[in-house]
Amino acid sequence: MSQFIRYLGAMLLGLTLGLSVSLSGQENAKPILNQYDYPLLVDIMDTIETYYVNQISRDELIEGAIEGMFKKLDPYSGYLTHQDLINIRDANKGEYFGYGFEIASDNELIRIISPFEDSPAARAGILAGDQIIAVNKHQVAEMALNDVLAEIRYHSVHDLPLTLTLKHTDQQSYQVTLKPDTISVASVQGKWLEGDIAYIRLTSFQDSTYHELINQITQWQNPAKGLILDLRNNPGGLLDQAIRIADLFLAKGRIVSTSGRFFDANSDYFASPQTLMTNVPILVLINKGSASASEVLAAALQENGRALLIGETSFGKGTVQSLIPTIHMDSAIKLTIAHYNTPKGNNIHAKGIEPDIKIARKAAVKDVMDMSIINSEQAEQHNEDLPLASAIAWIEKQK
């Protein structure tokens, strides 16, 4: 009997405690919900660290809190470790260790912006615009962009093979396994084509791209009858480099404007009078792999009437990111701080830039006046690079 009484007393005590906790929670719920501040965060971490069924460290909780904050932001913002910073600095110098492709979120899908030339990705047949279905057999539909990036980054840093399941546009899925490699990216590649046509390919915007471009142009002694600027599969890079290069070819006009919440994020960039290759016709090649800073350059030349654009609609990344050091100084936050608008005030984010001359791969290419530029037989003479062949033919018609 006494044992039964003790059991009943323990049960009543438990119910009383449960009720008091419940009532206390209801009484204090409203004030707490209005106080999402640092003490509340610390209190939650303390509670989890003390009472959670499995042991979890404070560092793990802080890491989870950081990840949770960035999930509230756009996919281009994130926390960068010391190694991430080193990788970015190496990439801006034209060399890094990895798989050789850039990705971004596009209408809730994760796509390849572009594979770098002669990289593991390019050698495996990955194309700009390919949709990523799975990473190491993890379905991408169930992952955020930052989670996909973290998976790729982990395998790259630890020199591990990466298995991707992808899908070309309107085609069946395919699978590739990539091994990381040291990738050297020459941001400026130039050559002199027949008919005195200058051709420059910009693969990315790195620390030295502006000066490399000037060096390339000054090497050519003869005056060019036309310039072809190839921005295909250029995922972007340093915005200031794209602005300075646009200024090289523009004598006046707005290059780009940026707008954000804090003062320094709001800027207007205008061309200076000094230019190169004045009065030389310029054609710019773009495709779905042309993104970010390359879109800034393409739009600046197009909307100021300095160049015609040939190819496909560009990717459509209209935001600006900045690297902001943390208090530890060996890490940083990559944060979207502004949107940018083209010279005419257009926001191309998630839309892309429409070319003046769209490429119809199985038909003759026509200019803005609906005049035929080139047919498929002419394209074969230029190794079937139809956009490049079209640009050459257009310049030759201007002579």
Short mmCIF file of C-alpha atoms in Angstrom, two decimals:
data_model
loop_
_atom_site.label_atom_id
_atom_site.label_comp_id
_atom_site.label_asym_id
_atom_site.label_seq_id
_atom_site.Cartn_x
_atom_site.Cartn_y
_atom_site.Cartn_z
CA MET A 1 0.00 0.00 0.00
CA SER A 2 2.77 2.43 0.95
CA GLN A 3 4.50 1.66 -2.36
CA PHE A 4 1.29 2.54 -4.23
CA ILE A 5 1.00 5.84 -2.33
CA ARG A 6 4.61 6.75 -3.18
CA TYR A 7 3.95 5.92 -6.86
CA LEU A 8 0.79 8.05 -6.89
CA GLY A 9 2.60 10.92 -5.19
CA ALA A 10 5.45 10.81 -7.76
CA MET A 11 2.94 10.81 -10.61
CA LEU A 12 1.06 13.80 -9.18
CA LEU A 13 4.33 15.63 -8.68
CA GLY A 14 5.27 14.97 -12.31
CA LEU A 15 1.90 16.23 -13.52
CA THR A 16 2.26 19.32 -11.36
CA LEU A 17 5.72 20.08 -12.70
CA GLY A 18 4.56 19.49 -16.27
CA LEU A 19 1.61 21.79 -15.77
CA SER A 20 3.73 24.50 -14.18
CA VAL A 21 6.26 24.34 -17.03
CA SER A 22 3.44 24.47 -19.58
CA LEU A 23 1.75 27.41 -17.86
CA SER A 24 5.06 29.18 -17.45
CA GLY A 25 5.77 28.69 -21.15
CA GLN A 26 2.37 30.12 -22.09
CA GLU A 27 2.80 33.07 -19.75
CA ASN A 28 6.21 33.98 -21.12
CA ALA A 29 5.68 33.02 -24.77
CA LYS A 30 4.61 36.46 -25.96
CA PRO A 31 7.53 38.41 -24.46
CA ILE A 32 10.08 35.87 -25.75
CA LEU A 33 8.66 35.90 -29.29
CA ASN A 34 9.23 39.64 -29.36
CA GLN A 35 12.84 39.36 -28.24
CA TYR A 36 14.82 37.55 -30.94
CA ASP A 37 18.17 38.75 -29.70
CA TYR A 38 21.58 37.40 -28.83
CA PRO A 39 20.70 36.35 -25.23
CA LEU A 40 17.84 34.24 -26.59
CA LEU A 41 20.20 32.53 -29.05
CA VAL A 42 22.69 31.81 -26.25
CA ASP A 43 19.89 30.50 -24.04
CA ILE A 44 18.72 28.10 -26.75
CA MET A 45 22.25 26.84 -27.33
CA ASP A 46 22.76 26.36 -23.58
CA THR A 47 19.53 24.39 -23.33
CA ILE A 48 20.37 22.14 -26.27
CA GLU A 49 23.91 21.61 -25.05
CA THR A 50 22.66 20.63 -21.57
CA TYR A 51 19.52 18.59 -22.21
CA TYR A 52 19.63 17.22 -25.78
CA VAL A 53 19.56 13.43 -25.88
CA ASN A 54 22.87 13.22 -27.80
CA GLN A 55 25.97 15.18 -26.89
CA ILE A 56 26.58 18.11 -29.19
CA SER A 57 29.32 20.71 -28.90
CA ARG A 58 28.95 24.47 -28.78
CA ASP A 59 31.00 24.76 -31.98
CA GLU A 60 28.55 22.48 -33.81
CA LEU A 61 25.62 24.55 -32.60
CA ILE A 62 27.25 27.80 -33.70
CA GLU A 63 28.04 26.28 -37.09
CA GLY A 64 24.40 25.22 -37.43
CA ALA A 65 23.18 28.68 -36.46
CA ILE A 66 25.43 30.27 -39.10
CA GLU A 67 24.20 27.87 -41.76
CA GLY A 68 20.61 28.62 -40.76
CA MET A 69 21.13 32.37 -41.14
CA PHE A 70 22.48 32.03 -44.68
CA LYS A 71 19.56 29.82 -45.67
CA LYS A 72 17.41 32.93 -45.17
CA LEU A 73 19.50 34.79 -47.76
CA ASP A 74 20.04 34.36 -51.49
CA PRO A 75 22.15 31.43 -52.79
CA TYR A 76 25.12 33.70 -53.59
CA SER A 77 25.73 34.62 -49.94
CA GLY A 78 27.65 32.38 -47.57
CA TYR A 79 30.30 31.92 -44.91
CA LEU A 80 33.84 31.42 -46.21
CA THR A 81 36.46 29.53 -44.26
CA HIS A 82 40.15 30.36 -44.49
CA GLN A 83 40.55 27.69 -47.20
CA ASP A 84 37.60 29.12 -49.13
CA LEU A 85 39.29 32.53 -49.11
CA ILE A 86 42.52 31.04 -50.40
CA ASN A 87 40.61 29.31 -53.21
CA ILE A 88 38.90 32.56 -54.22
CA ARG A 89 42.17 34.49 -54.23
CA ASP A 90 43.83 31.77 -56.32
CA ALA A 91 40.90 31.82 -58.76
CA ASN A 92 41.21 35.60 -59.11
CA LYS A 93 44.86 35.04 -60.02
CA GLY A 94 43.86 32.48 -62.65
CA GLU A 95 44.72 29.21 -60.92
CA TYR A 96 42.91 26.93 -58.51
CA PHE A 97 42.45 23.27 -57.60
CA GLY A 98 39.06 21.83 -58.41
CA TYR A 99 36.77 20.42 -61.06
CA GLY A 100 36.50 23.41 -63.38
CA PHE A 101 32.90 24.55 -63.35
CA GLU A 102 30.70 27.23 -61.81
CA ILE A 103 27.12 26.66 -60.66
CA ALA A 104 24.18 28.85 -59.70
CA SER A 105 20.51 28.64 -58.80
CA ASP A 106 18.12 29.17 -61.70
CA ASN A 107 14.34 29.07 -61.07
CA GLU A 108 14.79 26.62 -58.18
CA LEU A 109 17.05 24.44 -60.33
CA ILE A 110 20.82 24.24 -59.94
CA ARG A 111 22.64 24.60 -63.22
CA ILE A 112 26.16 24.77 -64.57
CA ILE A 113 26.99 28.38 -65.43
CA SER A 114 29.99 27.29 -67.44
CA PRO A 115 32.80 24.74 -67.53
CA PHE A 116 36.31 26.14 -67.82
CA GLU A 117 38.30 25.22 -70.90
CA ASP A 118 40.52 22.14 -70.57
CA SER A 119 39.16 21.36 -67.10
CA PRO A 120 37.90 18.00 -65.79
CA ALA A 121 34.33 19.28 -66.30
CA ALA A 122 34.93 20.32 -69.91
CA ARG A 123 36.73 17.06 -70.74
CA ALA A 124 33.78 15.11 -69.34
CA GLY A 125 31.38 16.84 -71.74
CA ILE A 126 29.60 19.09 -69.23
CA LEU A 127 27.95 22.06 -70.97
CA ALA A 128 26.78 25.50 -69.90
CA GLY A 129 23.17 25.31 -68.78
CA ASP A 130 23.26 21.64 -67.75
CA GLN A 131 21.00 20.91 -64.80
CA ILE A 132 22.56 19.10 -61.84
CA ILE A 133 20.27 16.26 -60.74
CA ALA A 134 22.43 14.61 -58.07
CA VAL A 135 25.79 15.06 -56.36
CA ASN A 136 27.39 11.82 -55.15
CA LYS A 137 23.95 10.21 -55.43
CA HIS A 138 22.36 12.85 -53.16
CA GLN A 139 19.33 14.32 -54.94
CA VAL A 140 19.88 18.04 -55.53
CA ALA A 141 16.12 18.70 -55.31
CA GLU A 142 16.42 18.04 -51.58
CA MET A 143 19.47 20.31 -51.11
CA ALA A 144 20.05 24.06 -50.99
CA LEU A 145 22.66 25.60 -53.27
CA ASN A 146 25.04 26.15 -50.34
CA ASP A 147 24.75 22.47 -49.42
CA VAL A 148 25.66 21.48 -52.98
CA LEU A 149 28.60 23.89 -52.93
CA ALA A 150 29.75 22.50 -49.58
CA GLU A 151 29.66 18.94 -50.93
CA ILE A 152 31.67 19.93 -54.00
CA ARG A 153 34.11 21.98 -51.93
CA TYR A 154 34.70 19.15 -49.45
CA HIS A 155 35.60 16.69 -52.19
CA SER A 156 37.84 19.22 -53.91
CA VAL A 157 39.75 20.15 -50.74
CA HIS A 158 40.27 16.48 -49.87
CA ASP A 159 41.23 15.51 -53.44
CA LEU A 160 38.29 13.13 -53.84
CA PRO A 161 36.40 12.11 -56.99
CA LEU A 162 33.02 13.78 -57.49
CA THR A 163 30.11 11.99 -59.15
CA LEU A 164 27.50 14.19 -60.81
CA THR A 165 24.22 13.28 -62.46
CA LEU A 166 23.30 15.97 -64.96
CA LYS A 167 20.90 16.67 -67.76
CA HIS A 168 21.54 18.56 -70.96
CA THR A 169 18.76 20.91 -72.03
CA ASP A 170 15.76 18.80 -73.15
CA GLN A 171 17.77 15.58 -73.04
CA GLN A 172 18.12 12.51 -70.87
CA SER A 173 20.28 12.53 -67.78
CA TYR A 174 23.88 11.35 -67.77
CA GLN A 175 26.49 10.70 -65.10
CA VAL A 176 30.16 11.69 -64.86
CA THR A 177 32.85 11.18 -62.24
CA LEU A 178 35.40 14.00 -62.02
CA LYS A 179 38.80 14.02 -60.34
CA PRO A 180 40.00 17.44 -59.13
CA ASP A 181 42.96 18.97 -60.88
CA THR A 182 44.99 22.17 -60.94
CA ILE A 183 43.25 24.46 -63.39
CA SER A 184 44.95 27.41 -65.01
CA VAL A 185 42.60 29.93 -66.54
CA ALA A 186 44.04 32.44 -69.01
CA SER A 187 41.47 35.21 -68.79
CA VAL A 188 42.46 36.82 -72.12
CA GLN A 189 43.05 34.91 -75.35
CA GLY A 190 43.53 36.81 -78.58
CA LYS A 191 44.26 36.09 -82.23
CA TRP A 192 44.27 37.91 -85.56
CA LEU A 193 41.77 36.47 -88.04
CA GLU A 194 41.75 36.66 -91.81
CA GLY A 195 40.39 39.90 -93.15
CA ASP A 196 42.09 41.96 -90.42
CA ILE A 197 39.56 40.97 -87.77
CA ALA A 198 40.68 41.01 -84.14
CA TYR A 199 39.33 38.23 -81.92
CA ILE A 200 39.52 38.35 -78.10
CA ARG A 201 38.08 35.76 -75.77
CA LEU A 202 37.55 36.71 -72.13
CA THR A 203 37.13 33.53 -70.07
CA SER A 204 36.72 35.29 -66.69
CA PHE A 205 37.43 38.59 -64.95
CA GLN A 206 40.54 38.20 -62.80
CA ASP A 207 42.93 40.61 -61.08
CA SER A 208 44.98 41.14 -64.25
CA THR A 209 42.33 40.88 -67.00
CA TYR A 210 42.22 44.61 -67.77
CA HIS A 211 45.98 44.91 -68.22
CA GLU A 212 46.19 41.65 -70.17
CA LEU A 213 43.55 42.94 -72.57
CA ILE A 214 45.43 46.20 -73.15
CA ASN A 215 48.65 44.25 -73.77
CA GLN A 216 46.88 42.02 -76.28
CA ILE A 217 45.41 44.93 -78.24
CA THR A 218 48.66 46.91 -78.33
CA GLN A 219 50.50 43.89 -79.77
CA TRP A 220 48.51 44.19 -82.98
CA GLN A 221 50.26 46.62 -85.30
CA ASN A 222 47.71 46.76 -88.12
CA PRO A 223 44.39 48.54 -87.66
CA ALA A 224 41.51 46.10 -87.24
CA LYS A 225 38.47 46.16 -89.51
CA GLY A 226 36.40 44.72 -86.69
CA LEU A 227 36.64 43.29 -83.18
CA ILE A 228 34.94 40.13 -81.95
CA LEU A 229 34.70 39.97 -78.16
CA ASP A 230 33.86 36.42 -77.05
CA LEU A 231 32.15 36.24 -73.64
CA ARG A 232 30.66 32.78 -74.07
CA ASN A 233 30.91 30.57 -70.97
CA ASN A 234 32.35 33.47 -69.00
CA PRO A 235 30.84 33.10 -65.49
CA GLY A 236 31.99 36.55 -64.36
CA GLY A 237 34.44 37.43 -61.62
CA LEU A 238 35.62 40.84 -60.48
CA LEU A 239 33.10 43.57 -61.28
CA ASP A 240 35.71 46.35 -61.33
CA GLN A 241 37.55 44.58 -64.15
CA ALA A 242 34.41 44.41 -66.30
CA ILE A 243 33.75 48.12 -65.67
CA ARG A 244 37.30 49.12 -66.62
CA ILE A 245 37.16 47.04 -69.81
CA ALA A 246 33.82 48.56 -70.80
CA ASP A 247 35.41 51.98 -70.29
CA LEU A 248 38.14 51.02 -72.79
CA PHE A 249 35.59 50.83 -75.60
CA LEU A 250 33.17 53.59 -74.56
CA ALA A 251 33.83 57.32 -74.95
CA LYS A 252 30.74 58.32 -72.97
CA GLY A 253 27.64 56.97 -71.27
CA ARG A 254 26.73 55.02 -68.18
CA ILE A 255 28.42 51.63 -67.80
CA VAL A 256 26.39 50.22 -64.89
CA SER A 257 24.66 51.32 -61.70
CA THR A 258 24.32 49.46 -58.42
CA SER A 259 21.74 49.85 -55.65
CA GLY A 260 21.67 48.46 -52.13
CA ARG A 261 20.59 49.27 -48.56
CA PHE A 262 23.78 50.88 -47.31
CA PHE A 263 25.38 54.00 -48.77
CA ASP A 264 28.49 52.53 -50.39
CA ALA A 265 26.44 49.94 -52.28
CA ASN A 266 24.86 52.69 -54.41
CA SER A 267 27.09 53.71 -57.29
CA ASP A 268 26.95 54.97 -60.85
CA TYR A 269 29.83 54.21 -63.21
CA PHE A 270 30.36 56.31 -66.34
CA ALA A 271 32.80 56.03 -69.23
CA SER A 272 35.77 58.35 -69.59
CA PRO A 273 36.69 59.94 -72.98
CA GLN A 274 39.85 57.83 -73.52
CA THR A 275 39.09 54.79 -75.68
CA LEU A 276 40.78 52.05 -77.68
CA MET A 277 39.81 50.86 -81.18
CA THR A 278 37.67 53.91 -81.86
CA ASN A 279 35.32 53.52 -84.86
CA VAL A 280 36.07 49.79 -85.08
CA PRO A 281 32.84 47.72 -85.25
CA ILE A 282 32.48 45.42 -82.24
CA LEU A 283 30.48 42.21 -82.02
CA VAL A 284 30.07 40.44 -78.69
CA LEU A 285 29.38 36.70 -78.49
CA ILE A 286 27.25 35.56 -75.54
CA ASN A 287 25.46 32.38 -74.51
CA LYS A 288 23.66 30.92 -71.50
CA GLY A 289 27.07 30.54 -69.80
CA SER A 290 27.70 34.32 -69.89
CA ALA A 291 26.93 35.56 -66.40
CA SER A 292 27.45 38.32 -63.86
CA ALA A 293 30.39 40.60 -64.76
CA SER A 294 30.34 39.40 -68.38
CA GLU A 295 26.69 40.49 -68.58
CA VAL A 296 27.67 43.91 -67.20
CA LEU A 297 30.20 44.33 -70.01
CA ALA A 298 27.87 43.01 -72.72
CA ALA A 299 24.96 45.23 -71.64
CA ALA A 300 27.18 48.32 -71.36
CA LEU A 301 28.41 47.91 -74.95
CA GLN A 302 24.97 46.98 -76.30
CA GLU A 303 22.87 49.68 -74.65
CA ASN A 304 25.39 52.43 -75.44
CA GLY A 305 25.21 51.47 -79.11
CA ARG A 306 28.87 50.42 -79.22
CA ALA A 307 28.42 46.73 -80.07
CA LEU A 308 25.97 44.17 -81.39
CA LEU A 309 25.40 41.00 -79.38
CA ILE A 310 25.28 37.62 -81.14
CA GLY A 311 24.26 34.26 -79.69
CA GLU A 312 21.90 33.12 -76.95
CA THR A 313 20.20 34.84 -74.02
CA SER A 314 22.72 35.17 -71.19
CA PHE A 315 22.39 33.54 -67.76
CA GLY A 316 20.86 36.41 -65.83
CA LYS A 317 22.77 37.11 -62.61
CA GLY A 318 22.10 40.70 -61.61
CA THR A 319 23.49 40.86 -58.08
CA VAL A 320 26.78 42.07 -56.60
CA GLN A 321 28.66 40.21 -53.87
CA SER A 322 31.29 41.57 -51.50
CA LEU A 323 33.78 39.78 -49.24
CA ILE A 324 33.49 41.13 -45.68
CA PRO A 325 36.09 39.93 -43.13
CA THR A 326 34.84 38.47 -39.85
CA ILE A 327 36.29 39.26 -36.43
CA HIS A 328 38.58 36.22 -36.76
CA MET A 329 40.17 37.76 -39.91
CA ASP A 330 40.97 34.32 -41.35
CA SER A 331 37.40 33.89 -42.56
CA ALA A 332 34.89 36.11 -44.34
CA ILE A 333 31.28 36.53 -45.35
CA LYS A 334 30.42 36.57 -49.04
CA LEU A 335 27.33 38.74 -49.02
CA THR A 336 25.03 40.05 -51.72
CA ILE A 337 25.09 43.79 -51.09
CA ALA A 338 23.48 45.24 -54.21
CA HIS A 339 21.58 44.72 -57.43
CA TYR A 340 22.97 46.17 -60.63
CA ASN A 341 21.11 47.77 -63.49
CA THR A 342 22.17 48.15 -67.12
CA PRO A 343 22.82 51.63 -68.59
CA LYS A 344 19.13 51.93 -69.50
CA GLY A 345 18.03 50.92 -66.02
CA ASN A 346 17.14 47.29 -66.81
CA ASN A 347 17.38 44.60 -64.14
CA ILE A 348 18.46 41.43 -65.93
CA HIS A 349 18.41 39.15 -62.87
CA ALA A 350 16.81 35.77 -63.71
CA LYS A 351 16.09 37.18 -67.20
CA GLY A 352 19.41 37.54 -68.95
CA ILE A 353 20.41 39.80 -71.83
CA GLU A 354 18.75 39.31 -75.20
CA PRO A 355 21.22 39.30 -78.11
CA ASP A 356 20.64 41.55 -81.11
CA ILE A 357 21.23 38.57 -83.40
CA LYS A 358 19.90 35.27 -82.09
CA ILE A 359 21.47 32.08 -83.34
CA ALA A 360 19.20 29.54 -84.98
CA ARG A 361 21.52 26.58 -85.21
CA LYS A 362 19.71 24.75 -87.99
CA ALA A 363 18.97 27.74 -90.18
CA ALA A 364 20.62 30.75 -91.73
CA VAL A 365 21.51 33.48 -89.23
CA LYS A 366 19.91 36.86 -89.87
CA ASP A 367 20.80 40.30 -88.61
CA VAL A 368 18.52 42.86 -86.97
CA MET A 369 17.29 43.96 -90.40
CA ASP A 370 16.31 40.35 -91.18
CA MET A 371 19.09 40.12 -93.78
CA SER A 372 20.82 36.76 -94.11
CA ILE A 373 24.33 36.73 -92.62
CA ILE A 374 25.50 33.15 -92.97
CA ASN A 375 24.19 29.70 -93.74
CA SER A 376 25.18 26.29 -92.42
CA GLU A 377 27.62 25.62 -95.30
CA GLN A 378 29.58 28.78 -94.48
CA ALA A 379 29.60 27.80 -90.82
CA GLU A 380 31.32 24.50 -91.64
CA GLN A 381 34.28 26.48 -93.00
CA HIS A 382 34.77 27.88 -89.49
CA ASN A 383 34.71 24.53 -87.67
CA GLU A 384 30.94 24.79 -87.19
CA ASP A 385 31.27 27.63 -84.66
CA LEU A 386 28.15 29.31 -85.99
CA PRO A 387 28.17 32.39 -83.72
CA LEU A 388 31.83 33.13 -84.53
CA ALA A 389 31.29 32.50 -88.23
CA SER A 390 28.27 34.82 -88.14
CA ALA A 391 30.28 37.58 -86.48
CA ILE A 392 33.05 37.26 -89.10
CA ALA A 393 30.55 37.33 -91.94
CA TRP A 394 28.77 40.37 -90.48
CA ILE A 395 32.03 42.33 -90.24
CA GLU A 396 33.01 41.38 -93.80
CA LYS A 397 29.67 42.74 -95.04
CA GLN A 398 30.48 46.12 -93.48
CA LYS A 399 33.62 46.64 -95.59
#
